[in-house]
């Protein structure tokens, strides 16, 4: 079930949207679930994105399709991963500003910014994710605790005016 990764924090599709076909859910579960080869997982993510686009979706289902493709592009193509995460970010932020899904995507983008030496962007993205991460910690939701832990490690103690503290960002 797609609710397992985000129990209590699932961003729903637009209430007026057409029902989500099981075939799209199957593609997403294949893409992000265990027991499938990396090639088949990536193909499933590409098919889920194509399915969402072909159905004219512009809601969180399209955002989640981009998220899945971004995750599966991480080791293959940085440019594809960043593009997919940026697309997902726009969609989730429009659908549910400040949601845990937006925060997770922002943390992915912050990691890319950090690795590119874009300290101010990494810091801005991680700070923007903090409210959702704090809420996840307060809710004691284990599915969201990982984001909160990473967020706390990335953003804690960093002083924008002191470039020598940039090492704190790397100590995840």
PDB file of C-alpha atoms in Angstrom:
ATOM      1  CA  UNK A   1       0.000   0.000   0.000  1.00  0.00           C
ATOM      2  CA  UNK A   2       1.194   3.513  -0.731  1.00  0.00           C
ATOM      3  CA  UNK A   3       0.159   4.606   2.752  1.00  0.00           C
ATOM      4  CA  UNK A   4       2.924   2.553   4.371  1.00  0.00           C
ATOM      5  CA  UNK A   5       5.749   4.985   3.524  1.00  0.00           C
ATOM      6  CA  UNK A   6       3.763   7.967   4.846  1.00  0.00           C
ATOM      7  CA  UNK A   7       1.262   6.817   7.457  1.00  0.00           C
ATOM      8  CA  UNK A   8      -0.597   9.818   8.791  1.00  0.00           C
ATOM      9  CA  UNK A   9       1.252  12.074   6.406  1.00  0.00           C
ATOM     10  CA  UNK A  10      -0.104  11.042   3.056  1.00  0.00           C
ATOM     11  CA  UNK A  11      -0.882  13.988   0.789  1.00  0.00           C
ATOM     12  CA  UNK A  12      -4.081  13.195  -1.014  1.00  0.00           C
ATOM     13  CA  UNK A  13      -4.855  13.901  -4.632  1.00  0.00           C
ATOM     14  CA  UNK A  14      -7.254  16.741  -5.378  1.00  0.00           C
ATOM     15  CA  UNK A  15     -10.680  15.640  -4.063  1.00  0.00           C
ATOM     16  CA  UNK A  16     -12.208  16.512  -7.455  1.00  0.00           C
ATOM     17  CA  UNK A  17      -9.631  14.440  -9.337  1.00  0.00           C
ATOM     18  CA  UNK A  18     -10.494  11.284 -11.207  1.00  0.00           C
ATOM     19  CA  UNK A  19      -9.980   8.070  -9.225  1.00  0.00           C
ATOM     20  CA  UNK A  20      -6.470   6.666  -9.284  1.00  0.00           C
ATOM     21  CA  UNK A  21      -6.285   3.482 -11.351  1.00  0.00           C
ATOM     22  CA  UNK A  22      -4.746   0.485  -9.627  1.00  0.00           C
ATOM     23  CA  UNK A  23      -2.306   0.145 -12.542  1.00  0.00           C
ATOM     24  CA  UNK A  24      -0.587   3.420 -11.571  1.00  0.00           C
ATOM     25  CA  UNK A  25      -0.324   2.251  -7.947  1.00  0.00           C
ATOM     26  CA  UNK A  26       1.141  -1.048  -9.104  1.00  0.00           C
ATOM     27  CA  UNK A  27       3.777   0.812 -11.122  1.00  0.00           C
ATOM     28  CA  UNK A  28       4.704   2.975  -8.123  1.00  0.00           C
ATOM     29  CA  UNK A  29       4.895  -0.035  -5.826  1.00  0.00           C
ATOM     30  CA  UNK A  30       7.112  -1.841  -8.336  1.00  0.00           C
ATOM     31  CA  UNK A  31       9.330   1.214  -8.662  1.00  0.00           C
ATOM     32  CA  UNK A  32       9.795   1.758  -4.941  1.00  0.00           C
ATOM     33  CA  UNK A  33       9.234  -1.698  -3.526  1.00  0.00           C
ATOM     34  CA  UNK A  34      11.619  -4.593  -2.912  1.00  0.00           C
ATOM     35  CA  UNK A  35      12.272  -7.668  -4.999  1.00  0.00           C
ATOM     36  CA  UNK A  36      12.621  -6.028  -8.405  1.00  0.00           C
ATOM     37  CA  UNK A  37      15.779  -5.375 -10.401  1.00  0.00           C
ATOM     38  CA  UNK A  38      17.045  -1.776 -10.601  1.00  0.00           C
ATOM     39  CA  UNK A  39      16.293  -1.688 -14.325  1.00  0.00           C
ATOM     40  CA  UNK A  40      12.704  -2.876 -13.848  1.00  0.00           C
ATOM     41  CA  UNK A  41      12.221  -0.437 -10.961  1.00  0.00           C
ATOM     42  CA  UNK A  42      13.382   2.490 -13.078  1.00  0.00           C
ATOM     43  CA  UNK A  43      11.189   1.387 -15.991  1.00  0.00           C
ATOM     44  CA  UNK A  44       8.198   1.219 -13.649  1.00  0.00           C
ATOM     45  CA  UNK A  45       8.930   4.764 -12.431  1.00  0.00           C
ATOM     46  CA  UNK A  46       9.190   6.026 -16.015  1.00  0.00           C
ATOM     47  CA  UNK A  47       5.914   4.271 -16.874  1.00  0.00           C
ATOM     48  CA  UNK A  48       4.186   5.737 -13.793  1.00  0.00           C
ATOM     49  CA  UNK A  49       5.301   9.229 -14.808  1.00  0.00           C
ATOM     50  CA  UNK A  50       4.170   8.681 -18.414  1.00  0.00           C
ATOM     51  CA  UNK A  51       0.835   7.346 -17.132  1.00  0.00           C
ATOM     52  CA  UNK A  52       0.314  10.398 -14.895  1.00  0.00           C
ATOM     53  CA  UNK A  53       1.181  12.767 -17.741  1.00  0.00           C
ATOM     54  CA  UNK A  54      -1.011  10.919 -20.247  1.00  0.00           C
ATOM     55  CA  UNK A  55      -3.946  11.211 -17.835  1.00  0.00           C
ATOM     56  CA  UNK A  56      -3.399  14.934 -17.489  1.00  0.00           C
ATOM     57  CA  UNK A  57      -2.706  14.745 -13.774  1.00  0.00           C
ATOM     58  CA  UNK A  58      -1.119  17.809 -12.204  1.00  0.00           C
ATOM     59  CA  UNK A  59      -1.696  16.838  -8.571  1.00  0.00           C
ATOM     60  CA  UNK A  60       0.298  14.874  -6.042  1.00  0.00           C
ATOM     61  CA  UNK A  61       0.126  11.708  -8.126  1.00  0.00           C
ATOM     62  CA  UNK A  62       2.250  13.442 -10.746  1.00  0.00           C
ATOM     63  CA  UNK A  63       4.493  14.760  -7.977  1.00  0.00           C
ATOM     64  CA  UNK A  64       4.927  11.302  -6.524  1.00  0.00           C
ATOM     65  CA  UNK A  65       5.729   9.937  -9.982  1.00  0.00           C
ATOM     66  CA  UNK A  66       8.506  12.513 -10.315  1.00  0.00           C
ATOM     67  CA  UNK A  67       9.692  11.693  -6.796  1.00  0.00           C
ATOM     68  CA  UNK A  68       9.942   7.983  -7.658  1.00  0.00           C
ATOM     69  CA  UNK A  69      11.859   8.734 -10.840  1.00  0.00           C
ATOM     70  CA  UNK A  70      14.175  11.074  -8.937  1.00  0.00           C
ATOM     71  CA  UNK A  71      14.938   8.416  -6.337  1.00  0.00           C
ATOM     72  CA  UNK A  72      15.702   5.848  -9.002  1.00  0.00           C
ATOM     73  CA  UNK A  73      17.874   8.261 -10.961  1.00  0.00           C
ATOM     74  CA  UNK A  74      20.181   9.013  -8.029  1.00  0.00           C
ATOM     75  CA  UNK A  75      22.959   6.606  -8.956  1.00  0.00           C
ATOM     76  CA  UNK A  76      22.480   6.920 -12.673  1.00  0.00           C
ATOM     77  CA  UNK A  77      22.093  10.578 -13.619  1.00  0.00           C
ATOM     78  CA  UNK A  78      22.415  13.491 -11.237  1.00  0.00           C
ATOM     79  CA  UNK A  79      20.837  15.853 -13.765  1.00  0.00           C
ATOM     80  CA  UNK A  80      17.780  13.595 -14.211  1.00  0.00           C
ATOM     81  CA  UNK A  81      17.413  13.164 -10.465  1.00  0.00           C
ATOM     82  CA  UNK A  82      17.623  16.899  -9.771  1.00  0.00           C
ATOM     83  CA  UNK A  83      15.149  17.699 -12.554  1.00  0.00           C
ATOM     84  CA  UNK A  84      12.691  15.086 -11.277  1.00  0.00           C
ATOM     85  CA  UNK A  85      12.998  16.305  -7.673  1.00  0.00           C
ATOM     86  CA  UNK A  86      12.554  19.921  -8.757  1.00  0.00           C
ATOM     87  CA  UNK A  87       9.382  19.008 -10.654  1.00  0.00           C
ATOM     88  CA  UNK A  88       8.070  17.065  -7.647  1.00  0.00           C
ATOM     89  CA  UNK A  89       8.902  19.978  -5.361  1.00  0.00           C
ATOM     90  CA  UNK A  90       6.845  22.424  -7.407  1.00  0.00           C
ATOM     91  CA  UNK A  91       3.865  20.068  -7.447  1.00  0.00           C
ATOM     92  CA  UNK A  92       3.925  19.146  -3.756  1.00  0.00           C
ATOM     93  CA  UNK A  93       4.506  22.710  -2.635  1.00  0.00           C
ATOM     94  CA  UNK A  94       1.511  23.850  -4.684  1.00  0.00           C
ATOM     95  CA  UNK A  95      -0.690  21.018  -3.359  1.00  0.00           C
ATOM     96  CA  UNK A  96       0.369  21.064   0.290  1.00  0.00           C
ATOM     97  CA  UNK A  97       2.842  23.782   1.241  1.00  0.00           C
ATOM     98  CA  UNK A  98       5.121  22.699   4.053  1.00  0.00           C
ATOM     99  CA  UNK A  99       4.098  19.029   3.863  1.00  0.00           C
ATOM    100  CA  UNK A 100       6.414  16.217   4.845  1.00  0.00           C
ATOM    101  CA  UNK A 101       6.582  15.237   1.160  1.00  0.00           C
ATOM    102  CA  UNK A 102       7.811  18.720   0.211  1.00  0.00           C
ATOM    103  CA  UNK A 103      10.328  18.541   3.027  1.00  0.00           C
ATOM    104  CA  UNK A 104      11.667  15.163   1.911  1.00  0.00           C
ATOM    105  CA  UNK A 105      12.143  16.426  -1.608  1.00  0.00           C
ATOM    106  CA  UNK A 106      13.770  19.619  -0.344  1.00  0.00           C
ATOM    107  CA  UNK A 107      16.222  17.514   1.650  1.00  0.00           C
ATOM    108  CA  UNK A 108      17.131  15.598  -1.507  1.00  0.00           C
ATOM    109  CA  UNK A 109      17.697  18.900  -3.294  1.00  0.00           C
ATOM    110  CA  UNK A 110      19.683  20.207  -0.297  1.00  0.00           C
ATOM    111  CA  UNK A 111      22.007  17.206  -0.563  1.00  0.00           C
ATOM    112  CA  UNK A 112      22.636  17.982  -4.224  1.00  0.00           C
ATOM    113  CA  UNK A 113      23.250  21.643  -3.412  1.00  0.00           C
ATOM    114  CA  UNK A 114      25.636  20.651  -0.642  1.00  0.00           C
ATOM    115  CA  UNK A 115      27.619  18.336  -2.912  1.00  0.00           C
ATOM    116  CA  UNK A 116      27.821  21.140  -5.504  1.00  0.00           C
ATOM    117  CA  UNK A 117      29.178  23.561  -2.904  1.00  0.00           C
ATOM    118  CA  UNK A 118      26.010  25.657  -2.973  1.00  0.00           C
ATOM    119  CA  UNK A 119      26.023  26.226   0.805  1.00  0.00           C
ATOM    120  CA  UNK A 120      23.395  28.984   0.957  1.00  0.00           C
ATOM    121  CA  UNK A 121      20.928  26.956  -1.123  1.00  0.00           C
ATOM    122  CA  UNK A 122      21.547  23.798   0.912  1.00  0.00           C
ATOM    123  CA  UNK A 123      20.964  25.751   4.091  1.00  0.00           C
ATOM    124  CA  UNK A 124      17.819  27.471   2.782  1.00  0.00           C
ATOM    125  CA  UNK A 125      16.317  24.175   1.644  1.00  0.00           C
ATOM    126  CA  UNK A 126      17.101  22.382   4.887  1.00  0.00           C
ATOM    127  CA  UNK A 127      15.766  25.246   6.981  1.00  0.00           C
ATOM    128  CA  UNK A 128      12.596  25.272   4.908  1.00  0.00           C
ATOM    129  CA  UNK A 129      12.136  21.579   5.718  1.00  0.00           C
ATOM    130  CA  UNK A 130      12.555  22.061   9.467  1.00  0.00           C
ATOM    131  CA  UNK A 131       8.913  22.794  10.374  1.00  0.00           C
ATOM    132  CA  UNK A 132       7.705  19.560   8.773  1.00  0.00           C
ATOM    133  CA  UNK A 133      10.599  17.638  10.334  1.00  0.00           C
ATOM    134  CA  UNK A 134       9.849  19.064  13.770  1.00  0.00           C
ATOM    135  CA  UNK A 135       6.188  18.179  13.376  1.00  0.00           C
ATOM    136  CA  UNK A 136       7.219  14.635  12.445  1.00  0.00           C
ATOM    137  CA  UNK A 137       9.316  14.358  15.608  1.00  0.00           C
ATOM    138  CA  UNK A 138       6.484  15.685  17.748  1.00  0.00           C
ATOM    139  CA  UNK A 139       4.037  13.231  16.167  1.00  0.00           C
ATOM    140  CA  UNK A 140       6.440  10.373  16.905  1.00  0.00           C
ATOM    141  CA  UNK A 141       5.692   9.092  13.421  1.00  0.00           C
ATOM    142  CA  UNK A 142       8.490   6.578  12.635  1.00  0.00           C
ATOM    143  CA  UNK A 143       7.952   6.938   8.890  1.00  0.00           C
ATOM    144  CA  UNK A 144       8.805  10.627   9.172  1.00  0.00           C
ATOM    145  CA  UNK A 145      11.498  10.353  11.846  1.00  0.00           C
ATOM    146  CA  UNK A 146      14.258   9.684   9.302  1.00  0.00           C
ATOM    147  CA  UNK A 147      13.641  13.033   7.613  1.00  0.00           C
ATOM    148  CA  UNK A 148      13.624  14.786  10.972  1.00  0.00           C
ATOM    149  CA  UNK A 149      16.926  13.161  11.955  1.00  0.00           C
ATOM    150  CA  UNK A 150      18.613  14.124   8.676  1.00  0.00           C
ATOM    151  CA  UNK A 151      17.144  17.620   8.832  1.00  0.00           C
ATOM    152  CA  UNK A 152      18.359  18.120  12.397  1.00  0.00           C
ATOM    153  CA  UNK A 153      21.851  16.943  11.436  1.00  0.00           C
ATOM    154  CA  UNK A 154      22.049  19.104   8.337  1.00  0.00           C
ATOM    155  CA  UNK A 155      20.751  22.341   9.777  1.00  0.00           C
ATOM    156  CA  UNK A 156      21.892  22.290  13.391  1.00  0.00           C
ATOM    157  CA  UNK A 157      24.588  24.665  14.444  1.00  0.00           C
ATOM    158  CA  UNK A 158      25.358  26.069  11.020  1.00  0.00           C
ATOM    159  CA  UNK A 159      26.084  29.766  11.027  1.00  0.00           C
ATOM    160  CA  UNK A 160      25.785  31.400   7.589  1.00  0.00           C
ATOM    161  CA  UNK A 161      28.341  34.009   8.555  1.00  0.00           C
ATOM    162  CA  UNK A 162      30.985  31.466   9.535  1.00  0.00           C
ATOM    163  CA  UNK A 163      32.225  29.421   6.561  1.00  0.00           C
ATOM    164  CA  UNK A 164      34.388  27.309   8.899  1.00  0.00           C
ATOM    165  CA  UNK A 165      31.233  25.739  10.298  1.00  0.00           C
ATOM    166  CA  UNK A 166      30.391  24.273   6.899  1.00  0.00           C
ATOM    167  CA  UNK A 167      31.960  21.048   8.130  1.00  0.00           C
ATOM    168  CA  UNK A 168      28.927  20.663  10.390  1.00  0.00           C
ATOM    169  CA  UNK A 169      26.810  20.191   7.270  1.00  0.00           C
ATOM    170  CA  UNK A 170      28.926  17.300   6.109  1.00  0.00           C
ATOM    171  CA  UNK A 171      28.749  15.386   9.395  1.00  0.00           C
ATOM    172  CA  UNK A 172      25.470  13.633   8.643  1.00  0.00           C
TER     173      UNK A 172
END
